[in-house]
Short mmCIF file of C-alpha atoms in Angstrom, two decimals:
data_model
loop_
_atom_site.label_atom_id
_atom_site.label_comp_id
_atom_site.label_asym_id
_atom_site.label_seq_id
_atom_site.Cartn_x
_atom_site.Cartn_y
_atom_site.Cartn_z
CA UNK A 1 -8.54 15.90 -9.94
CA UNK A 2 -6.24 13.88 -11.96
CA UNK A 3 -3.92 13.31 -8.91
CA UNK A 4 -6.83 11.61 -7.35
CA UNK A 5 -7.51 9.27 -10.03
CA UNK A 6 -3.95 8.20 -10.38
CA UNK A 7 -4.47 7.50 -6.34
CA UNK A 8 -7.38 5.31 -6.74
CA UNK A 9 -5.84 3.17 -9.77
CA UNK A 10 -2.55 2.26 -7.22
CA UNK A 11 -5.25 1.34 -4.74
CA UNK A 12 -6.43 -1.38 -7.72
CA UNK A 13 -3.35 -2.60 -7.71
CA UNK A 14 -2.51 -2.47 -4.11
CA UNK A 15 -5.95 -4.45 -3.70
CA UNK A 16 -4.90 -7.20 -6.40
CA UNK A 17 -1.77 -7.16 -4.68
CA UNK A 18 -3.80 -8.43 -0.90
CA UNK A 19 -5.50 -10.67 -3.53
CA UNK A 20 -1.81 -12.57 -3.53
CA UNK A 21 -1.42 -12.28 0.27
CA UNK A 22 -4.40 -13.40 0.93
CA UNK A 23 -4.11 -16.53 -1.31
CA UNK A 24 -0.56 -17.12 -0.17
CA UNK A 25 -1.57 -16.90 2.99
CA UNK A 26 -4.50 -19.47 2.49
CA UNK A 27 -1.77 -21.57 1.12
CA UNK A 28 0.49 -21.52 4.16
CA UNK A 29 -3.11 -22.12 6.37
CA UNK A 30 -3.49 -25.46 4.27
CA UNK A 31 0.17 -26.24 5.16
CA UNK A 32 2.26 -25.75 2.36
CA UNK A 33 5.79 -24.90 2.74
CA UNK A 34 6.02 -20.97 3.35
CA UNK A 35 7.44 -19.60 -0.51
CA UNK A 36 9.46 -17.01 1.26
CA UNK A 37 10.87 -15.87 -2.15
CA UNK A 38 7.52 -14.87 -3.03
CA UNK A 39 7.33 -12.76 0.36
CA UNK A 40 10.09 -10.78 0.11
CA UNK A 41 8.89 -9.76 -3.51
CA UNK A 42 5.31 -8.95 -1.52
CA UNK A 43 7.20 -7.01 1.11
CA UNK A 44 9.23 -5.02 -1.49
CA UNK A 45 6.38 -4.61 -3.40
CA UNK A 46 4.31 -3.06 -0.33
CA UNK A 47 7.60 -0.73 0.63
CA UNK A 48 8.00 0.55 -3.09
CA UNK A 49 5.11 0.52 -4.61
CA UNK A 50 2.14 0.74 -1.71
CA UNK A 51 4.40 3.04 0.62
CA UNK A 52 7.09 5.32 -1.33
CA UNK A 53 4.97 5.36 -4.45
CA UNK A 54 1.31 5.87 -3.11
CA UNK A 55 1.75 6.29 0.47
CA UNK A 56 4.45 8.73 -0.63
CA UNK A 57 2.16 10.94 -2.88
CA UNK A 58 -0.55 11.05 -0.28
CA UNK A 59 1.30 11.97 2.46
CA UNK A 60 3.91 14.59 0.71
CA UNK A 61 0.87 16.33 -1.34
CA UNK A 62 -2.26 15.53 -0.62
CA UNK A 63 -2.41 14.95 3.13
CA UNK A 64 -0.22 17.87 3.66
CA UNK A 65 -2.22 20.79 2.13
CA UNK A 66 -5.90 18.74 3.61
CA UNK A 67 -4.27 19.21 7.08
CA UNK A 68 -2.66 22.47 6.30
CA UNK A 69 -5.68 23.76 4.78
CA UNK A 70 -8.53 22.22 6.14
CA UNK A 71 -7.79 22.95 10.06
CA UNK A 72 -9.16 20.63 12.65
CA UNK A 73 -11.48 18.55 10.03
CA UNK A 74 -7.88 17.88 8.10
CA UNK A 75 -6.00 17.52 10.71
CA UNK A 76 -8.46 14.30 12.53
CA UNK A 77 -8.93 12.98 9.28
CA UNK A 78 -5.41 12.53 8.19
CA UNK A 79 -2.76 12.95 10.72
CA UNK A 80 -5.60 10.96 13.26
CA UNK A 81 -6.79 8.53 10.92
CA UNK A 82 -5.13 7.78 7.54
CA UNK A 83 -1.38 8.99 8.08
CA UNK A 84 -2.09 6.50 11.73
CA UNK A 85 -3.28 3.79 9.61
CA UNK A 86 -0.46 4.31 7.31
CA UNK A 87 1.95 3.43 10.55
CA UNK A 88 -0.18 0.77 11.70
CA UNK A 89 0.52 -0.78 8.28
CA UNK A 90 4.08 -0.49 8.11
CA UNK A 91 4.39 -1.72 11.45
CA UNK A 92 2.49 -5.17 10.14
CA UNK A 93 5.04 -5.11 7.44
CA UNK A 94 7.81 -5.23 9.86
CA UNK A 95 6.35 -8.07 11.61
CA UNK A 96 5.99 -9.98 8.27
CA UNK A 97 9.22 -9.54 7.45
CA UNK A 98 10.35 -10.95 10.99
CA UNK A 99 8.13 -13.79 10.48
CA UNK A 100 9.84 -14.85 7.66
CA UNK A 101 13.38 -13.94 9.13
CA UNK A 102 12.43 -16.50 11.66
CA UNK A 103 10.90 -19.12 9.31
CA UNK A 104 14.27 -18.57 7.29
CA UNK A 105 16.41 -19.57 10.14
CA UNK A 106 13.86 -22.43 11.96
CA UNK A 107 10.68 -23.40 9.54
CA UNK A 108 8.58 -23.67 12.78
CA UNK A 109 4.69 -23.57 13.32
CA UNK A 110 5.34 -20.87 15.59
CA UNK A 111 7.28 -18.64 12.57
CA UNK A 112 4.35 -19.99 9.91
CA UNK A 113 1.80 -18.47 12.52
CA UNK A 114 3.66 -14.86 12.48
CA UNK A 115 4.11 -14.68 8.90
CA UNK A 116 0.25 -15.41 8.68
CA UNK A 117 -1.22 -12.79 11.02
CA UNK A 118 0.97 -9.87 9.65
CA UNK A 119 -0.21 -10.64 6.12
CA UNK A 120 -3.49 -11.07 7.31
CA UNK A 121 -3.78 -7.80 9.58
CA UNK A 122 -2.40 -6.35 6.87
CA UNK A 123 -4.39 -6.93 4.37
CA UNK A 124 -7.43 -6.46 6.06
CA UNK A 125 -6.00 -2.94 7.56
CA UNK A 126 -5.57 -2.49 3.29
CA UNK A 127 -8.74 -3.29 2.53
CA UNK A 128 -10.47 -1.20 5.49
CA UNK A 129 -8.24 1.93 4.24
CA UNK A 130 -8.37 2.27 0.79
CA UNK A 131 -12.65 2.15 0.88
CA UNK A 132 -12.10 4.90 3.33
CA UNK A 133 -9.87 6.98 0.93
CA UNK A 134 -11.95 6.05 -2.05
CA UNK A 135 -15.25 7.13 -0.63
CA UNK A 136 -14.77 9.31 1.96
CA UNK A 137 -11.17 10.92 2.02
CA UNK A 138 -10.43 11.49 -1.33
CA UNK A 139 -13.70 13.12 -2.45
CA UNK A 140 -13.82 15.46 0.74
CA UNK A 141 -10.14 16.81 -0.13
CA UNK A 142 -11.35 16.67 -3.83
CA UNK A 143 -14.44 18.69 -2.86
CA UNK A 144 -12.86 20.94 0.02
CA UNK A 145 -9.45 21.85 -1.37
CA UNK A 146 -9.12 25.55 -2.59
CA UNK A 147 -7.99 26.07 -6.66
CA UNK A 148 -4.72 26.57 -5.62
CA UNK A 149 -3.84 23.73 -3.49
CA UNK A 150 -5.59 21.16 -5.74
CA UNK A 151 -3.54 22.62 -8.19
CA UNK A 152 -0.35 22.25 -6.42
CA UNK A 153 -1.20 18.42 -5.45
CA UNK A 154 -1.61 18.16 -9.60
CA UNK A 155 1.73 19.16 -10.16
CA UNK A 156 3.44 17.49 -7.31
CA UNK A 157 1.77 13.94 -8.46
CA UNK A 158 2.50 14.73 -12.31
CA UNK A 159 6.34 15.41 -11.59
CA UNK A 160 6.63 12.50 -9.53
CA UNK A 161 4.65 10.37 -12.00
CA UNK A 162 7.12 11.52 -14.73
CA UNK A 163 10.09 10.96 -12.74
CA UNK A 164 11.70 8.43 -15.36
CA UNK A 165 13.38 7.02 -11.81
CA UNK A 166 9.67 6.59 -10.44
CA UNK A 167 8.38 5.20 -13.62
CA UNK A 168 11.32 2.74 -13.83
CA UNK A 169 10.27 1.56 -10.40
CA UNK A 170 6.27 1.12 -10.88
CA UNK A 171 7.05 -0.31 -13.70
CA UNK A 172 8.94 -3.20 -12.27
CA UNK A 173 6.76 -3.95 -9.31
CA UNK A 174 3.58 -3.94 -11.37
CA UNK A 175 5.58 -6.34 -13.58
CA UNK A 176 6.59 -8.50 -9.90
CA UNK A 177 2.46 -8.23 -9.09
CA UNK A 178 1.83 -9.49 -12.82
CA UNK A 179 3.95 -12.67 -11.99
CA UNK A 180 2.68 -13.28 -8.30
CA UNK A 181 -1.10 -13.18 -9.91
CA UNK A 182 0.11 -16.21 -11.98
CA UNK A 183 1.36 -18.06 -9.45
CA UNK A 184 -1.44 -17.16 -6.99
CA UNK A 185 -4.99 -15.63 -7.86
CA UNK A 186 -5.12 -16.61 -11.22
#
């Protein structure tokens, strides 16, 4: 399935993307000043690009016909496992962003330590998730999905892909990832 390989190249750059948080992370660890600029442009990246864009796919296409499909195997999978994990991560990004709310307002230890363990759970979450999709989610739908639904999920993920709208908006986080590798893992 196309759709699927489209899925798996946003999870490359999703994972270069915990390459930055990681290394800004590191960076606040060895005690330099927290670059909240840089943050915010993570956090927007994660909401646009690693939520609405590829979250947004999975759950609206692929997720729904596995589960709607697939029965009680679906169902665990996704709605138990990956649509839970999906939550779980948004729920770190929340807490990032309050970390550096609070850093913004009072550049305390306390506020460095917050901003820290949300990147950090988050990015390990990442990490843990997308080898689960990669090797165990995505070829089971791939492989258990009838002609009809796969087909569907192709042409849900090709209109959205050609969305110009969409486009316009991978486009310009991928560019915002380009310019935190610079700065960060590069």
């Amino acid at each position: 399935m196309n759709s699927i390989k489209i899925l798996v190249a946003e999870h490359n750059n999703i994972l270069r993307m915990l390459d930055v948080v990681h290394a800004a992370s590191l960076r606040i660890l060895e005690g330099a000043p927290v670059n909240t600029n840089d943050f915010w442009h993570i956090i927007d990246f994660i909401r646009k690009y690693s939520d609405k864009t590829h979250h947004g796919k999975e759950e609206a296409y692929l997720f729904k016909v596995m589960v709607d499909e697939l029965g009680a195997m679906g169902e665990n999978l996704v709605s138990h496992g990956m649509m839970v994990e999906h939550d779980i991560a948004r729920l770190y990004v929340s807490d990032l962003e309050a970390g550096l709310k609070a850093y913004e307002a009072k550049p305390t230890d306390e506020a460095r330590l917050s901003i820290m363990v949300a990147a950090g759970s988050y990015e390990q979450l990442l990490r843990r998730h997308i080898q689960k999709e990669n090797d165990a989610v995505f070829p089971f739908g791939e492989k258990s999905l009838s002609d009809q639904s796969a087909r569907w999920v192709e042409d849900q993920v090709s209109a959205f892909e050609s969305d110009a709208a969409n486009a316009e908006q991978r486009e310009y986080q991928l560019s915002i990832l380009s310019e935190l590798e610079k700065r960060y893992v590069q």
